[in-house]
Coordinates of C-alpha atoms in Angstrom, one line a residue:
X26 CA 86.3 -95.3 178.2
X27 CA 88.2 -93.6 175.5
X28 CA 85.2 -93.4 172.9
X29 CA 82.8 -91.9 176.0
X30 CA 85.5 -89.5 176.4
X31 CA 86.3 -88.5 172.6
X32 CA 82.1 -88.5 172.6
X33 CA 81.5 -86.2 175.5
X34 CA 84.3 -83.2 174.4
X35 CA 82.9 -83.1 170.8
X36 CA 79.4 -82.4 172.4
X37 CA 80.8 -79.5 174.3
X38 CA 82.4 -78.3 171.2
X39 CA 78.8 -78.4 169.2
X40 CA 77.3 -76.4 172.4
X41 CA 79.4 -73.6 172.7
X42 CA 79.7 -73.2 169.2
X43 CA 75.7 -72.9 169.2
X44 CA 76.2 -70.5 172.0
X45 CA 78.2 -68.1 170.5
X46 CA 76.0 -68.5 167.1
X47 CA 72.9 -67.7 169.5
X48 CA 75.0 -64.4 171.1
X49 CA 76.1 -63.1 167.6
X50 CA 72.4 -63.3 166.8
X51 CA 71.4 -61.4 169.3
X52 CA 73.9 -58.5 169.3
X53 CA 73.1 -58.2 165.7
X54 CA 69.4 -57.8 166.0
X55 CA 69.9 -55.5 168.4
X56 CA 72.3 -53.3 166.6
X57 CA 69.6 -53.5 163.7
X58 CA 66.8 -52.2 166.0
X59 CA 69.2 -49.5 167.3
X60 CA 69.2 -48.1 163.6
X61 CA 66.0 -48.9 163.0
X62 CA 64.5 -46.7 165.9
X63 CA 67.1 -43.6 164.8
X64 CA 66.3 -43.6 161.4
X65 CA 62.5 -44.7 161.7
X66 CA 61.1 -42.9 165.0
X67 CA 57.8 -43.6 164.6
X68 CA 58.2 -47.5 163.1
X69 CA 58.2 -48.7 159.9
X70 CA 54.4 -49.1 159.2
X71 CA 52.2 -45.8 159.9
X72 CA 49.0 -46.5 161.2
X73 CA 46.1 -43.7 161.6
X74 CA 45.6 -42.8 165.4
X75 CA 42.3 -44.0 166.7
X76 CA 41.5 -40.5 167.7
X77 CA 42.3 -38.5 164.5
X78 CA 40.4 -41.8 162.6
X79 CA 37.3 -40.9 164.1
X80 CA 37.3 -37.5 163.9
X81 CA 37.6 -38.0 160.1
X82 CA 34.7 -40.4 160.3
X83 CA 32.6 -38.4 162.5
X84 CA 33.3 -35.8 159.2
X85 CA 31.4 -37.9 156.8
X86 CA 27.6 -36.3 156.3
X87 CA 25.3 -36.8 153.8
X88 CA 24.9 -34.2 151.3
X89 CA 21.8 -32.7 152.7
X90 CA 24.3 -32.0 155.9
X91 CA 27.3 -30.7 153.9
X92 CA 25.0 -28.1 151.9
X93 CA 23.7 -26.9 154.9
X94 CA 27.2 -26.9 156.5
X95 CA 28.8 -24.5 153.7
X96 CA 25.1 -22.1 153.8
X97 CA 26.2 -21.5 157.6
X98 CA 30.2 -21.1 156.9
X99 CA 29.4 -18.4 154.2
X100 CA 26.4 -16.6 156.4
X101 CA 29.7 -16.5 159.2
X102 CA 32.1 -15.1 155.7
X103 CA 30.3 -12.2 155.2
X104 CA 29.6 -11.4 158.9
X105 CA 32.9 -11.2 159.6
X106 CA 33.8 -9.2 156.4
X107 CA 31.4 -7.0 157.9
X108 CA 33.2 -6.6 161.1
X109 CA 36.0 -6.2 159.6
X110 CA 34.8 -3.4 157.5
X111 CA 33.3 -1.5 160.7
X112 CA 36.3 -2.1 162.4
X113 CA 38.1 -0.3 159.5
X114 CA 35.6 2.6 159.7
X115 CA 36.0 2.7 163.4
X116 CA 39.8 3.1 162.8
X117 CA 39.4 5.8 160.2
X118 CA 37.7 7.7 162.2
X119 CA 39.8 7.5 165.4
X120 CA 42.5 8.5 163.1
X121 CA 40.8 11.6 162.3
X122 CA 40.2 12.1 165.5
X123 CA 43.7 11.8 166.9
X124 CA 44.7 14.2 164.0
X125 CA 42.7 16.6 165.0
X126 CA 43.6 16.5 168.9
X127 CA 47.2 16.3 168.0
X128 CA 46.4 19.6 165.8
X129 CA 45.1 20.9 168.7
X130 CA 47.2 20.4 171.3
X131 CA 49.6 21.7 169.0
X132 CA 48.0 24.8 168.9
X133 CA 48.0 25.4 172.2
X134 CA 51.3 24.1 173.0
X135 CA 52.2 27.4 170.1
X136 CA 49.8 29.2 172.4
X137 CA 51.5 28.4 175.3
X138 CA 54.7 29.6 174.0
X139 CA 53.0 33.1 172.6
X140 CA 51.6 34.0 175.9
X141 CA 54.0 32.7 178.2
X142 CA 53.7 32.9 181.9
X143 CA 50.5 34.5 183.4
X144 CA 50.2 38.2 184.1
X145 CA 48.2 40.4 186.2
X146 CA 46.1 42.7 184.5
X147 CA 47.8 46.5 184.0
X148 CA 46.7 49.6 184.9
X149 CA 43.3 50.8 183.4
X150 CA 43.7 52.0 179.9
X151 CA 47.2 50.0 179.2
X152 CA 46.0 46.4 178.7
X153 CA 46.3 45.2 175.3
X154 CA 45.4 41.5 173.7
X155 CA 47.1 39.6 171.5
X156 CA 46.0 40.2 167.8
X157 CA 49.0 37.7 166.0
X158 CA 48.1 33.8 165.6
X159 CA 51.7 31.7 165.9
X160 CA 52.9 31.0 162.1
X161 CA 52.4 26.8 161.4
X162 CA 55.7 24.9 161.3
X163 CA 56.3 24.2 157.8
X164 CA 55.3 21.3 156.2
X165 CA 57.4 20.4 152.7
X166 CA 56.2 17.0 152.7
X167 CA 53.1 18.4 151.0
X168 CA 54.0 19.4 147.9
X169 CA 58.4 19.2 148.1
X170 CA 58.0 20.4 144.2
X171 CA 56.5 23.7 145.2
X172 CA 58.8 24.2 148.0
X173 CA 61.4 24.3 146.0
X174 CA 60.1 27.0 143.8
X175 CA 58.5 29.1 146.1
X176 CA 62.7 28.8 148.0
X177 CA 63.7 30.6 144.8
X178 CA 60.8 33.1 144.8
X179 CA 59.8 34.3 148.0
X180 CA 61.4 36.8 149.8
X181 CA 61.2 36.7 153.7
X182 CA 58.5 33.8 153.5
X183 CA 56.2 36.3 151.5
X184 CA 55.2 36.3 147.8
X185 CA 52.5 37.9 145.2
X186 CA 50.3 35.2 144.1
X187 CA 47.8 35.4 141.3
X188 CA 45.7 32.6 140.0
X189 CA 45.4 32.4 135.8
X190 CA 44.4 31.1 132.7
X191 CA 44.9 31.4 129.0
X192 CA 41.4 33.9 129.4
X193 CA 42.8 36.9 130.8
X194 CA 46.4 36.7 129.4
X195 CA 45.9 40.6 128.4
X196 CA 45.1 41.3 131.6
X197 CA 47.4 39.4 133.5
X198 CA 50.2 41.1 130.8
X199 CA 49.7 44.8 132.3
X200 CA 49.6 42.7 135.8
X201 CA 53.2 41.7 135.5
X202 CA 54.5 44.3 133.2
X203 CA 53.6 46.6 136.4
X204 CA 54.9 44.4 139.5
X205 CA 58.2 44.7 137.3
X206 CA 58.5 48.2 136.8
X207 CA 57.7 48.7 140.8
X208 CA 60.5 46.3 141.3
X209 CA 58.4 43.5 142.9
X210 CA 60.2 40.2 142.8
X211 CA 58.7 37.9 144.9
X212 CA 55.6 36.9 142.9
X213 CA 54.1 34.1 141.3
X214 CA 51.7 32.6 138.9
X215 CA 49.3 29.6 139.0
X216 CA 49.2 28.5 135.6
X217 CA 45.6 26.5 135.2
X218 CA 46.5 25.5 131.7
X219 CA 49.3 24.5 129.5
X220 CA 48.7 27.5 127.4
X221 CA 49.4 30.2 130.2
X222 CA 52.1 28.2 131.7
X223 CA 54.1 28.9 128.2
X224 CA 53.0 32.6 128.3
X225 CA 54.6 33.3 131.6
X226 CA 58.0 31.3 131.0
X227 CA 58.2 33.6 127.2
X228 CA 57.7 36.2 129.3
X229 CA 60.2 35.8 131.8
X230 CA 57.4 35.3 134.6
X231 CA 57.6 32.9 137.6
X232 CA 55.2 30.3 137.2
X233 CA 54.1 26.7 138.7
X234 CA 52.0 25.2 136.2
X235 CA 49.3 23.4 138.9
X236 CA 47.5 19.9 138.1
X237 CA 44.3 19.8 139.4
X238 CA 42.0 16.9 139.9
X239 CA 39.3 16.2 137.1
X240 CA 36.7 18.1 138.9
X241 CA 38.4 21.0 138.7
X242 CA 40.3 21.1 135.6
X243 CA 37.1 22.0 133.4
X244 CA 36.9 25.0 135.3
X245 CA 40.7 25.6 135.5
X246 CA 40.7 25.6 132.1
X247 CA 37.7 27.7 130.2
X248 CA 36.2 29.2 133.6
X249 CA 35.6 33.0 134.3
X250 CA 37.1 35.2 136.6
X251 CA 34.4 33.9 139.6
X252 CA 34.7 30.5 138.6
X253 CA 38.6 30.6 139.1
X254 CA 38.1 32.2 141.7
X255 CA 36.5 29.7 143.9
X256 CA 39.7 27.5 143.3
X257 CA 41.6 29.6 144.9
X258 CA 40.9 28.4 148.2
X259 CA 42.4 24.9 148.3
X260 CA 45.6 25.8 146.1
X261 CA 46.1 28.6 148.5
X262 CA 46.2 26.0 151.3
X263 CA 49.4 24.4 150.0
X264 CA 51.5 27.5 150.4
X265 CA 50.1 28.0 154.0
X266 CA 50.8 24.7 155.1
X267 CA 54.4 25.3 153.6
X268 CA 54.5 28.8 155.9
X269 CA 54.3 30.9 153.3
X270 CA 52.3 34.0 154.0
X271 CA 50.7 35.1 150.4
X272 CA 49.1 38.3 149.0
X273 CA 46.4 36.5 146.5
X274 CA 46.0 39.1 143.7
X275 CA 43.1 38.5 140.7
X276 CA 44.5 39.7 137.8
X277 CA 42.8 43.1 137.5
X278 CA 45.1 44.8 139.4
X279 CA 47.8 47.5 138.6
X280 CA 50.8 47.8 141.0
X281 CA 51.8 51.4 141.6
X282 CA 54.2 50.4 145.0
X283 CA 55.5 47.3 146.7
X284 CA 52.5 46.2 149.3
X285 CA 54.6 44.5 151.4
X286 CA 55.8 48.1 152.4
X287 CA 52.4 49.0 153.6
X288 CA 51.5 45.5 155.4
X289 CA 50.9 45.3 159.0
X290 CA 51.1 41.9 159.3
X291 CA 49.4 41.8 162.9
X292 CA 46.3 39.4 161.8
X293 CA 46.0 36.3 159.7
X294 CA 44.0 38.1 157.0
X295 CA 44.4 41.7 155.9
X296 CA 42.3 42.5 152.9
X297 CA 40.8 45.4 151.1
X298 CA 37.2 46.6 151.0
X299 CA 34.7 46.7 148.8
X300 CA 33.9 50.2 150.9
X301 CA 33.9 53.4 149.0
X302 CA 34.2 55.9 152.6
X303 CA 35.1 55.7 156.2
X304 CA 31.9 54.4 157.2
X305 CA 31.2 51.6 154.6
X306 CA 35.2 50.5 154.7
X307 CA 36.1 50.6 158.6
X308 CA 32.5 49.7 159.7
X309 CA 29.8 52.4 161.1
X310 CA 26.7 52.2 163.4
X311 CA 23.5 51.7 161.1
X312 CA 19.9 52.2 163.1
X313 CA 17.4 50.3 161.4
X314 CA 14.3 52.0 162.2
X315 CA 10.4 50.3 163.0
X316 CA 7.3 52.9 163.4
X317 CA 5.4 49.9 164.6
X318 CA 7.7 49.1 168.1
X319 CA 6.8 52.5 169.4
X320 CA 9.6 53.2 172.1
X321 CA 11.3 50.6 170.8
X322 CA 11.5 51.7 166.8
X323 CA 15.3 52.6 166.5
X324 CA 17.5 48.9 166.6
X325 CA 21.5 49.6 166.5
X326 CA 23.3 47.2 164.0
X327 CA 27.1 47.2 163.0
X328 CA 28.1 47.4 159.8
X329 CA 30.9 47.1 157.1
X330 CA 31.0 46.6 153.5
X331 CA 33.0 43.5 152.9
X332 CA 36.6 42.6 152.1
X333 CA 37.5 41.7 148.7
X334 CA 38.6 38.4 147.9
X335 CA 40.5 39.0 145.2
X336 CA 43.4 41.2 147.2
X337 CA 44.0 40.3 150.5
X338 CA 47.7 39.0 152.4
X339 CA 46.7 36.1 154.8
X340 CA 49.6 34.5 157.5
X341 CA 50.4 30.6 157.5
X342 CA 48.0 29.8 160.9
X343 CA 45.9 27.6 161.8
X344 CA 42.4 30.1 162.0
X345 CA 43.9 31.0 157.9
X346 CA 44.2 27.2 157.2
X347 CA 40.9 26.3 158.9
X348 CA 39.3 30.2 156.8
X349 CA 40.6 28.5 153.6
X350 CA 39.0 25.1 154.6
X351 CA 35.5 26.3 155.6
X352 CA 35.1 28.4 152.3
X353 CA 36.5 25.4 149.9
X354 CA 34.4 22.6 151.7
X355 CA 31.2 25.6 151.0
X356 CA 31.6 26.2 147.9
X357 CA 31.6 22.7 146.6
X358 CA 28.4 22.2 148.8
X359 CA 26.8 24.9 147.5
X360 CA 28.3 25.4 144.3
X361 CA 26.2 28.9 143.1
X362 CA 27.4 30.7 145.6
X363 CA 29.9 33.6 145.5
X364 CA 32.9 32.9 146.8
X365 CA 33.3 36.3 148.0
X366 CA 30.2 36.3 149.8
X367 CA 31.1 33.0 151.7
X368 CA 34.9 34.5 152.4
X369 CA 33.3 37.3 154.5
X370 CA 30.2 35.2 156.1
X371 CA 33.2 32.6 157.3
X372 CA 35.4 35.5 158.3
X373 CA 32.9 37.3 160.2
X374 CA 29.8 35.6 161.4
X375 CA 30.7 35.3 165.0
X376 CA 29.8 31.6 167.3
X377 CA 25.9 31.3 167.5
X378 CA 23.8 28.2 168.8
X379 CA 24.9 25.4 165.9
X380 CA 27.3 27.2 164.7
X381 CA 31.3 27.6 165.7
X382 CA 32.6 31.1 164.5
X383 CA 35.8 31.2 163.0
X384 CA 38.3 33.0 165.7
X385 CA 40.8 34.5 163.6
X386 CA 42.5 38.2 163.3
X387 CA 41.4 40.5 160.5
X388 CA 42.3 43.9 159.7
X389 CA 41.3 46.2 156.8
X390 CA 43.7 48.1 154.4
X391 CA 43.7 51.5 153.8
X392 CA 41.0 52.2 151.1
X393 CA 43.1 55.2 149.7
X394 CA 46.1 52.8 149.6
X395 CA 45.0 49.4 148.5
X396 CA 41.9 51.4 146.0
X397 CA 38.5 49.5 144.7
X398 CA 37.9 50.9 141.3
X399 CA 34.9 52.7 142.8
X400 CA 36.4 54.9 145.3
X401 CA 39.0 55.7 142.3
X402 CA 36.4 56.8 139.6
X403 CA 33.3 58.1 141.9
X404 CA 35.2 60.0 144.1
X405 CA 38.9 60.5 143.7
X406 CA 39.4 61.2 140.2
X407 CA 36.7 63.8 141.5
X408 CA 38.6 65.4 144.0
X409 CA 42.4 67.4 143.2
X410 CA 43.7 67.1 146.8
X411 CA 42.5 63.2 146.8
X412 CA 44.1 63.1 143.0
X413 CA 47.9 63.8 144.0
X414 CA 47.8 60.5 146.1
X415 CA 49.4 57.7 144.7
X416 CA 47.7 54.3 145.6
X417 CA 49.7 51.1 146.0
X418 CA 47.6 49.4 143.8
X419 CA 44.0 49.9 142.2
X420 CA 41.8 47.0 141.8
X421 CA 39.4 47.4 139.3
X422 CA 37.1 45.3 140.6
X423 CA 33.5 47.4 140.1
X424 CA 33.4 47.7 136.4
X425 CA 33.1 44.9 133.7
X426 CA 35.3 47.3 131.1
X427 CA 38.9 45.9 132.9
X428 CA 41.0 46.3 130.4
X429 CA 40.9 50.1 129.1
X430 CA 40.6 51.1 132.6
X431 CA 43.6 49.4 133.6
X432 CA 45.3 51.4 130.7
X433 CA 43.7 54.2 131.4
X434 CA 44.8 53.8 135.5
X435 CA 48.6 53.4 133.7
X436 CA 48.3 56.1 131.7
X437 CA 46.7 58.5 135.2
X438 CA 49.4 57.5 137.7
X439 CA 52.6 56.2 135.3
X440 CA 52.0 58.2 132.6
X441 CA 50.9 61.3 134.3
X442 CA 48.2 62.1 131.8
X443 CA 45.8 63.9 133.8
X444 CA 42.5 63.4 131.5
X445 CA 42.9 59.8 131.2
X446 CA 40.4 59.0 133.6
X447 CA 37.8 61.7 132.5
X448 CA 35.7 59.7 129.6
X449 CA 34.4 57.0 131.9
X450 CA 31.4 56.7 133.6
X451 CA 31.5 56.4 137.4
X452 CA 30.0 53.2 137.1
X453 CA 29.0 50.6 134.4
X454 CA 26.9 51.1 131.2
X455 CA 24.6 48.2 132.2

């Protein structure tokens, strides 16, 4: 009885002891898949999903396949760099477009402000329109070097400005030597070369010594007087668009008095003719006449000799910017023209079918004030009332001979030499 006893307790012993092994077994291989699913989410072996496998099989083509497979995904390339390029067009453009609305609306918005609230229409004979275009706000973001000259320079926003090169430095020496003994201090000059930038500084003249593109600075540099000239007209531009208003001078000018006391400054160009009288300077009623019409044989035209582009005072506005514009983009279109001649057809063709006029204000100076060498030498050298009055300037602009008529001009009005006009012809020699 004892033995079956002693028998049965050591058996329990051996069970539970097996029991407990068992447990501890467990709770350990769990604690092990507790850290193996933290730190290995997705299981210890990584096999390919099913789907993404036969996707990659489906991918596998002959060469035959994949040839024709990379023709067709470069034919899609370059359509799509073709879109992308008319797309960049197409947002160019609109660009341009909004521009030139905001421009617009900006205008009249300065319009707006100009003519302010609506009026009835005054009593017969009383009415007058507006002649004066608002001034452009200033823009210094265009050329900030510039402004900062043209601060030091100007006087009341206004300024002489002259275009030049080394060619005409004996010219443009009686130019300044002039505008100084007037007393004239708000001028400047456009140096096109290195040369005539130097000149002016040893000569204590204001200057801004202007780069210009490569297909310009051939001309800037050896060009004539006309060939200069046709430059003016996008260097001008900058000053505008800084609201500036300038008085462009050529260099074949003496200064006898300060312009800007005889401006008017109610247009946004005011220029001297190329007129010689009344008629031909302030415009006259010309009858062309045709025998074969019959009744009809007299036709009534307008007309007036033009304005000279090498003397005239034009106001920071928007019809002066858009005059400047319309001769610069000509002239490099038709580059034999004369940029005088396509100054005056801008200024004054008026709006025809195909063709926008340019609606801007022009008035023109007095012809016994701001004087064309031919009304000095044809007629008032001629005439001794006509010769006691003293011009504001006289632009020697109809003979070829500048130089010794310049002096001789000096010598008439400064000097008081009263012959020294006599030994020239009234016009050229050729």
């Amino acid at each position: 009885m004892a033995g079956r006893r002693d028998g049965a307790l050591m058996r329990g012993k051996d069970g539970s002891s097996s029991r407990s092994r068992i447990l501890v077994a467990i709770a350990i291989g769990i604690a092990l898949g507790c850290v193996c699913a933290f730190y290995f989410p997705d299981g210890l072996f990584r096999f390919s999903d099913p789907e993404h496998l036969s996707i990659k099989l489906g991918q596998v083509s002959t060469p035959c396949e994949s040839s024709e497979r990379t023709d067709m995904l470069k034919s899609e390339l370059a359509s799509l760099l073709e879109k992308n390029m008319e797309l960049k067009k197409q947002v160019r453009e609109l660009s341009t477009k909004l521009q030139l609305a905001e421009q617009g609306k900006d205008q009249a918005q300065k319009q707006i402000l100009v003519l302010g609230e609506q009026h009835k229409a005054g009593p017969f004979g009383t009415v007058k329109a507006l002649r004066t275009n608002p001034t452009v706000v200033p823009d210094e973001t265009v050329n900030p070097r510039l402004a900062k000259i043209l601060e030091n320079v100007a006087v009341k926003k206004e300024l002489i400005v002259a275009l030049a090169n080394s060619n005409v430095k004996e010219m443009l020496q009686i130019w300044f030597e002039n505008i100084k003994r007037v007393g004239i201090r708000n001028y400047l000059v456009v140096a096109l070369d290195d040369e005539m930038e130097k000149f002016c500084i040893s000569n204590d003249v204001p200057v801004y010594r202007r780069s210009l593109d490569e297909g310009f600075d051939s001309i800037a540099r050896t060009g004539g007087n006309h060939a200069v000239s046709g430059l003016k007209f996008r260097i001008l531009r900058e000053f505008l668009q800084l609201g500036y208003s300038i008085l462009l001078s050529d260099v074949d000018i003496v200064y006898l008095q300060n312009p800007f006391d005889h401006l008017y400054r109610d247009s946004d160009v005011e220029s001297m003719s190329d007129g010689h009288n009344n008629m031909t300077a302030y415009g006259y009623n010309d009858v062309f006449d045709e025998p074969s019409m019959g009744w009809a044989r007299y036709a009534h035209t307008m007309r007036i000799w033009v304005y000279n582009s090498g003397f005239f005072y034009i106001r920071p506005t928007i019809p002066s910017i858009e005059l400047l514009d319309r001769v610069a983009v000509r002239l490099t279109r038709e580059p034999k023209s004369w940029d005088q001649a396509v100054f005056n057809e801008e200024l004054f063709y008026p709006s025809h079918p195909g063709y926008d006029g340019l609606h801007a204000a022009r008035r023109t100076m007095d012809m016994y004030l701001f004087m064309n060498s031919k009304v000095l030498f044809k007629t008032v050298r001629k005439d001794d009332q006509l010769k006691k009055l003293k011009p504001v300037i006289v632009h020697v602009n109809y003979h070829p001979d500048k130089l010794s008529r310049m002096k001789a001009v000096i010598e008439f009005y400064v000097d008081g030499k009263q012959d020294a006009l006599n030994n020239f012809p009234d016009g050229s020699n050729w």
